[in-house]
Amino acid sequence: MPLRRPLIVIGVGGHGRVLMDIVRVRPDFRLAAVVDDRFTEPELRGGLLYGPISTVPSLLLDEPDAELVIGIGDNRIRRQIAERLGLADEQYAALVHPGAYVSSDAQLGAGAVVMPGAVIGPGAVVGAHAIVNSGAVVEHDAVVGDFAHVSPNATLAGGAVVEEGAHVGSGAVLIPGVRLGRWSVLGAGGTAIRDLPDGITAVGVPAVALAR
Ligand SMILES: CC(C)(COP(=O)(O)OP(=O)(O)OC[C@H]1O[C@@H](n2cnc3c(N)ncnc32)[C@H](O)[C@@H]1OP(=O)(O)O)[C@@H](O)C(=O)NCCC(=O)NCCS
């Protein structure tokens, strides 16, 4: 049996636990450690090492081949942690649940995660540290930017673009070719029928920006 790839999960909150769950059903990965600033000191629990995020460099000295994945659901905090660690992209694993479909012609960035039941079509690009959540569809040639999150059951039709850090709420839809701007939010159940600018929150069908 080939060696299992050691993986360090960052985050023990809801999203981090989902990622640990994926590691358990991926026979090619082995959970090497879990880090989160809720821990002040390294400690062993059930044979697994838990510790603060500041222990990552020493964990990598012990196990240089270990890869990481950031299991923090908040897009901005995920970016902050990636910036704080300053590691090369190659140090992050893309983590795909075996129950997802990812076209062989799609690209997944460093640290991207794809949840059960998600579908990623040919020519699609999922950026670094992006999340494609359970049952979401990223159709052919659609783009999910770095640190973006496509929530459960959301649909990006062909060629739709979710820019860096943007969040597509549960069950929301972007029709073909439409763009959701950087760090914007499309609320749950909303449908974007035209491009939405950076830094806004839009809701409804068709989605319009909330006045704030
Ligand atoms: C869009 C969203 C981010 C807005 O959150 P918020 O900034 O806290 O906004 P509020 O709850 O104050 O709502 C502001 C207004 O938008 C409306 N609204 C909020 N979310 C809406 C939605 N999804 N669809 C339609 N209207 C919505 C509210 O009714 C409110 O309207 P009002 O001012 O007329 O009363 C949030 O409601 C949402 O849909 N988040 C997606 C969550 C999700 O899918 N997470 C997945 C995790 S895996």
Short mmCIF file of C-alpha atoms and ligand atoms in Angstrom, two decimals:
data_model
loop_
_atom_site.label_atom_id
_atom_site.label_comp_id
_atom_site.label_asym_id
_atom_site.label_seq_id
_atom_site.Cartn_x
_atom_site.Cartn_y
_atom_site.Cartn_z
CA MET A 1 0.00 0.00 0.00
CA PRO A 2 1.40 3.44 -0.92
CA LEU A 3 2.39 5.76 1.90
CA ARG A 4 -0.41 7.94 3.16
CA ARG A 5 0.18 11.69 2.79
CA PRO A 6 0.46 13.36 6.21
CA LEU A 7 -2.00 16.25 6.49
CA ILE A 8 -2.19 19.00 9.11
CA VAL A 9 -5.66 20.50 9.49
CA ILE A 10 -5.84 24.10 10.72
CA GLY A 11 -9.02 24.75 12.69
CA VAL A 12 -11.16 22.70 15.05
CA GLY A 13 -14.43 24.56 14.50
CA GLY A 14 -17.28 23.33 12.31
CA HIS A 15 -15.41 23.58 9.00
CA GLY A 16 -12.23 22.07 10.42
CA ARG A 17 -14.18 19.09 11.70
CA VAL A 18 -15.73 18.61 8.26
CA LEU A 19 -12.24 18.48 6.76
CA MET A 20 -11.09 15.93 9.36
CA ASP A 21 -14.10 13.87 8.36
CA ILE A 22 -12.96 13.95 4.72
CA VAL A 23 -9.44 12.90 5.71
CA ARG A 24 -10.90 9.84 7.44
CA VAL A 25 -12.52 8.64 4.19
CA ARG A 26 -9.47 9.38 2.02
CA PRO A 27 -7.23 6.31 2.25
CA ASP A 28 -4.35 8.27 0.72
CA PHE A 29 -4.22 10.83 3.56
CA ARG A 30 -3.29 10.51 7.23
CA LEU A 31 -4.26 13.15 9.78
CA ALA A 32 -0.86 14.20 11.18
CA ALA A 33 -1.90 17.02 13.54
CA VAL A 34 -4.59 19.58 14.16
CA VAL A 35 -3.73 23.18 15.00
CA ASP A 36 -5.90 25.97 16.30
CA ASP A 37 -5.23 28.95 18.54
CA ARG A 38 -7.77 27.55 20.99
CA PHE A 39 -4.81 25.43 22.13
CA THR A 40 -2.07 27.21 24.03
CA GLU A 41 0.30 24.23 24.25
CA PRO A 42 0.77 21.09 22.14
CA GLU A 43 -1.15 18.17 23.62
CA LEU A 44 -1.97 14.60 22.63
CA ARG A 45 -5.61 13.58 22.47
CA GLY A 46 -6.47 10.05 21.43
CA GLY A 47 -2.98 9.71 19.94
CA LEU A 48 -3.40 12.83 17.77
CA LEU A 49 -1.33 15.97 18.28
CA TYR A 50 -3.26 19.21 18.83
CA GLY A 51 -1.51 22.55 19.25
CA PRO A 52 -1.53 26.27 18.50
CA ILE A 53 -1.01 27.47 14.93
CA SER A 54 2.45 28.73 15.95
CA THR A 55 3.59 25.08 16.12
CA VAL A 56 3.27 24.64 12.33
CA PRO A 57 6.95 25.43 11.56
CA SER A 58 8.18 22.85 14.10
CA LEU A 59 5.65 20.29 12.86
CA LEU A 60 7.03 20.82 9.36
CA LEU A 61 10.60 20.40 10.61
CA ASP A 62 9.57 17.00 12.04
CA GLU A 63 7.59 16.03 8.97
CA PRO A 64 8.70 18.13 5.97
CA ASP A 65 6.42 16.24 3.58
CA ALA A 66 3.32 17.14 5.56
CA GLU A 67 0.72 19.16 3.69
CA LEU A 68 -1.78 21.55 5.22
CA VAL A 69 -5.35 22.58 4.67
CA ILE A 70 -7.04 25.54 6.34
CA GLY A 71 -10.33 24.46 7.89
CA ILE A 72 -11.68 27.89 8.77
CA GLY A 73 -15.03 28.78 7.19
CA ASP A 74 -14.65 32.58 7.32
CA ASN A 75 -13.05 33.68 4.05
CA ARG A 76 -11.15 36.63 5.51
CA ILE A 77 -9.79 34.66 8.46
CA ARG A 78 -8.73 31.87 6.09
CA ARG A 79 -6.75 34.44 4.12
CA GLN A 80 -5.25 35.96 7.29
CA ILE A 81 -4.01 32.55 8.39
CA ALA A 82 -2.51 31.79 4.98
CA GLU A 83 -0.75 35.18 5.04
CA ARG A 84 0.46 34.68 8.60
CA LEU A 85 1.97 31.27 7.78
CA GLY A 86 3.52 32.49 4.52
CA LEU A 87 4.03 28.95 3.21
CA ALA A 88 4.51 28.03 -0.43
CA ASP A 89 1.40 26.87 -2.31
CA GLU A 90 2.96 23.41 -2.69
CA GLN A 91 2.72 22.96 1.06
CA TYR A 92 -1.10 22.93 0.85
CA ALA A 93 -3.18 19.97 -0.26
CA ALA A 94 -6.37 20.25 -2.29
CA LEU A 95 -8.82 18.04 -0.38
CA VAL A 96 -11.67 16.41 -2.29
CA HIS A 97 -14.29 14.15 -0.75
CA PRO A 98 -14.48 10.83 -2.64
CA GLY A 99 -18.18 11.47 -3.19
CA ALA A 100 -17.55 14.63 -5.24
CA TYR A 101 -17.07 14.69 -9.01
CA VAL A 102 -14.19 16.79 -10.29
CA SER A 103 -13.61 16.80 -14.05
CA SER A 104 -10.12 15.78 -15.09
CA ASP A 105 -10.12 19.04 -17.06
CA ALA A 106 -10.82 21.21 -13.99
CA GLN A 107 -8.12 22.93 -11.92
CA LEU A 108 -8.02 22.96 -8.14
CA GLY A 109 -5.79 25.44 -6.34
CA ALA A 110 -3.61 24.87 -3.30
CA GLY A 111 -5.69 24.18 -0.22
CA ALA A 112 -9.00 24.11 -2.11
CA VAL A 113 -11.63 21.84 -0.58
CA VAL A 114 -14.50 20.06 -2.33
CA MET A 115 -17.28 18.54 -0.25
CA PRO A 116 -19.45 15.47 -0.80
CA GLY A 117 -21.84 15.62 -3.73
CA ALA A 118 -20.21 18.66 -5.32
CA VAL A 119 -19.72 18.66 -9.09
CA ILE A 120 -16.95 20.59 -10.84
CA GLY A 121 -17.15 20.59 -14.60
CA PRO A 122 -14.56 20.69 -17.37
CA GLY A 123 -12.57 23.88 -17.71
CA ALA A 124 -13.65 25.08 -14.27
CA VAL A 125 -11.05 26.68 -12.00
CA VAL A 126 -11.25 26.60 -8.22
CA GLY A 127 -8.76 28.95 -6.59
CA ALA A 128 -6.42 28.55 -3.66
CA HIS A 129 -8.10 27.95 -0.28
CA ALA A 130 -11.54 28.12 -1.90
CA ILE A 131 -14.43 25.99 -0.62
CA VAL A 132 -16.92 24.20 -2.84
CA ASN A 133 -19.43 22.94 -0.33
CA SER A 134 -21.74 19.92 -0.26
CA GLY A 135 -23.84 19.47 -3.36
CA ALA A 136 -22.65 22.69 -5.01
CA VAL A 137 -22.27 22.74 -8.78
CA VAL A 138 -19.45 24.63 -10.48
CA GLU A 139 -20.31 24.15 -14.13
CA HIS A 140 -17.97 24.06 -17.09
CA ASP A 141 -15.55 27.00 -17.35
CA ALA A 142 -16.83 28.63 -14.17
CA VAL A 143 -14.28 30.22 -11.82
CA VAL A 144 -14.18 30.23 -8.03
CA GLY A 145 -11.59 32.75 -6.85
CA ASP A 146 -8.99 32.32 -4.13
CA PHE A 147 -10.53 32.25 -0.62
CA ALA A 148 -14.07 32.21 -2.05
CA HIS A 149 -16.82 29.94 -0.72
CA VAL A 150 -19.62 28.33 -2.74
CA SER A 151 -22.12 27.14 -0.13
CA PRO A 152 -24.13 23.92 -0.12
CA ASN A 153 -26.37 23.38 -3.15
CA ALA A 154 -25.38 26.63 -4.83
CA THR A 155 -24.95 26.60 -8.61
CA LEU A 156 -22.46 28.44 -10.77
CA ALA A 157 -23.70 28.02 -14.32
CA GLY A 158 -21.21 27.73 -17.17
CA GLY A 159 -18.59 30.46 -17.21
CA ALA A 160 -19.89 32.21 -14.07
CA VAL A 161 -17.19 33.86 -11.96
CA VAL A 162 -16.98 34.22 -8.19
CA GLU A 163 -14.15 36.59 -7.47
CA GLU A 164 -11.61 36.36 -4.65
CA GLY A 165 -13.09 36.04 -1.17
CA ALA A 166 -16.70 36.20 -2.35
CA HIS A 167 -19.37 34.05 -0.71
CA VAL A 168 -22.22 32.40 -2.59
CA GLY A 169 -24.93 31.50 -0.05
CA SER A 170 -26.71 28.18 0.19
CA GLY A 171 -28.83 27.36 -2.83
CA ALA A 172 -27.92 30.59 -4.64
CA VAL A 173 -27.44 30.65 -8.41
CA LEU A 174 -25.24 32.60 -10.83
CA ILE A 175 -26.57 32.33 -14.37
CA PRO A 176 -24.05 31.69 -17.17
CA GLY A 177 -21.17 34.11 -17.40
CA VAL A 178 -22.28 36.32 -14.50
CA ARG A 179 -19.66 37.64 -12.07
CA LEU A 180 -19.86 38.11 -8.29
CA GLY A 181 -17.36 40.78 -7.23
CA ARG A 182 -14.44 40.42 -4.82
CA TRP A 183 -15.44 39.82 -1.18
CA SER A 184 -19.12 40.21 -2.06
CA VAL A 185 -21.92 38.02 -0.74
CA LEU A 186 -24.83 36.56 -2.67
CA GLY A 187 -27.42 35.66 -0.03
CA ALA A 188 -28.90 32.21 0.37
CA GLY A 189 -31.42 31.42 -2.37
CA GLY A 190 -30.53 34.49 -4.44
CA THR A 191 -30.10 34.44 -8.20
CA ALA A 192 -27.52 36.69 -9.86
CA ILE A 193 -28.68 37.49 -13.39
CA ARG A 194 -26.17 40.29 -13.99
CA ASP A 195 -22.69 41.11 -12.70
CA LEU A 196 -22.54 42.23 -9.06
CA PRO A 197 -19.78 44.63 -7.94
CA ASP A 198 -17.04 44.16 -5.33
CA GLY A 199 -17.75 44.42 -1.61
CA ILE A 200 -21.56 44.26 -1.60
CA THR A 201 -24.23 41.93 -0.22
CA ALA A 202 -26.97 41.06 -2.70
CA VAL A 203 -30.14 39.07 -2.04
CA GLY A 204 -33.26 37.94 -3.84
CA VAL A 205 -34.38 36.82 -7.27
CA PRO A 206 -33.07 38.57 -9.23
CA ALA A 207 -30.36 39.52 -6.73
CA VAL A 208 -30.01 43.21 -5.88
CA ALA A 209 -27.50 44.82 -3.53
CA LEU A 210 -28.69 45.69 -0.05
CA ALA A 211 -28.47 49.44 0.65
CA ARG A 212 -25.93 49.82 3.48
C1 LIG B 1 -27.35 37.71 2.76
C2 LIG B 1 -26.90 37.57 4.20
C3 LIG B 1 -25.37 37.45 4.24
C4 LIG B 1 -27.32 38.84 4.91
O1 LIG B 1 -26.99 38.77 6.24
P1 LIG B 1 -27.01 40.13 7.10
O2 LIG B 1 -25.96 41.05 6.55
O3 LIG B 1 -26.89 39.73 8.54
O4 LIG B 1 -28.40 40.79 6.75
P2 LIG B 1 -29.76 40.84 7.58
O5 LIG B 1 -30.12 39.52 8.15
O6 LIG B 1 -29.66 42.03 8.48
O7 LIG B 1 -30.82 41.14 6.45
C5 LIG B 1 -30.83 42.38 5.74
C6 LIG B 1 -32.06 42.37 4.85
O8 LIG B 1 -31.88 41.40 3.81
C7 LIG B 1 -32.92 40.42 3.85
N1 LIG B 1 -32.27 39.12 3.59
C8 LIG B 1 -31.23 38.59 4.26
N2 LIG B 1 -30.87 37.44 3.70
C9 LIG B 1 -31.68 37.24 2.66
C10 LIG B 1 -31.76 36.20 1.71
N3 LIG B 1 -30.92 35.19 1.71
N4 LIG B 1 -32.71 36.32 0.74
C11 LIG B 1 -33.56 37.38 0.74
N5 LIG B 1 -33.52 38.39 1.63
C12 LIG B 1 -32.57 38.31 2.58
C13 LIG B 1 -33.49 40.50 5.25
O9 LIG B 1 -34.84 40.07 5.28
C14 LIG B 1 -33.35 41.97 5.53
O10 LIG B 1 -34.39 42.66 4.89
P3 LIG B 1 -35.13 43.93 5.57
O11 LIG B 1 -34.05 44.95 5.81
O12 LIG B 1 -36.13 44.33 4.55
O13 LIG B 1 -35.68 43.41 6.85
C15 LIG B 1 -27.49 36.30 4.89
O14 LIG B 1 -28.88 36.49 5.18
C16 LIG B 1 -27.36 35.06 4.03
O15 LIG B 1 -28.19 34.73 3.18
N6 LIG B 1 -26.21 34.35 4.22
C17 LIG B 1 -25.91 33.13 3.56
C18 LIG B 1 -25.60 32.08 4.61
C19 LIG B 1 -25.24 30.76 3.99
O16 LIG B 1 -25.81 30.31 3.02
N7 LIG B 1 -24.23 30.14 4.60
C20 LIG B 1 -23.76 28.86 4.17
C21 LIG B 1 -22.79 28.33 5.17
S1 LIG B 1 -22.20 26.73 4.73
#
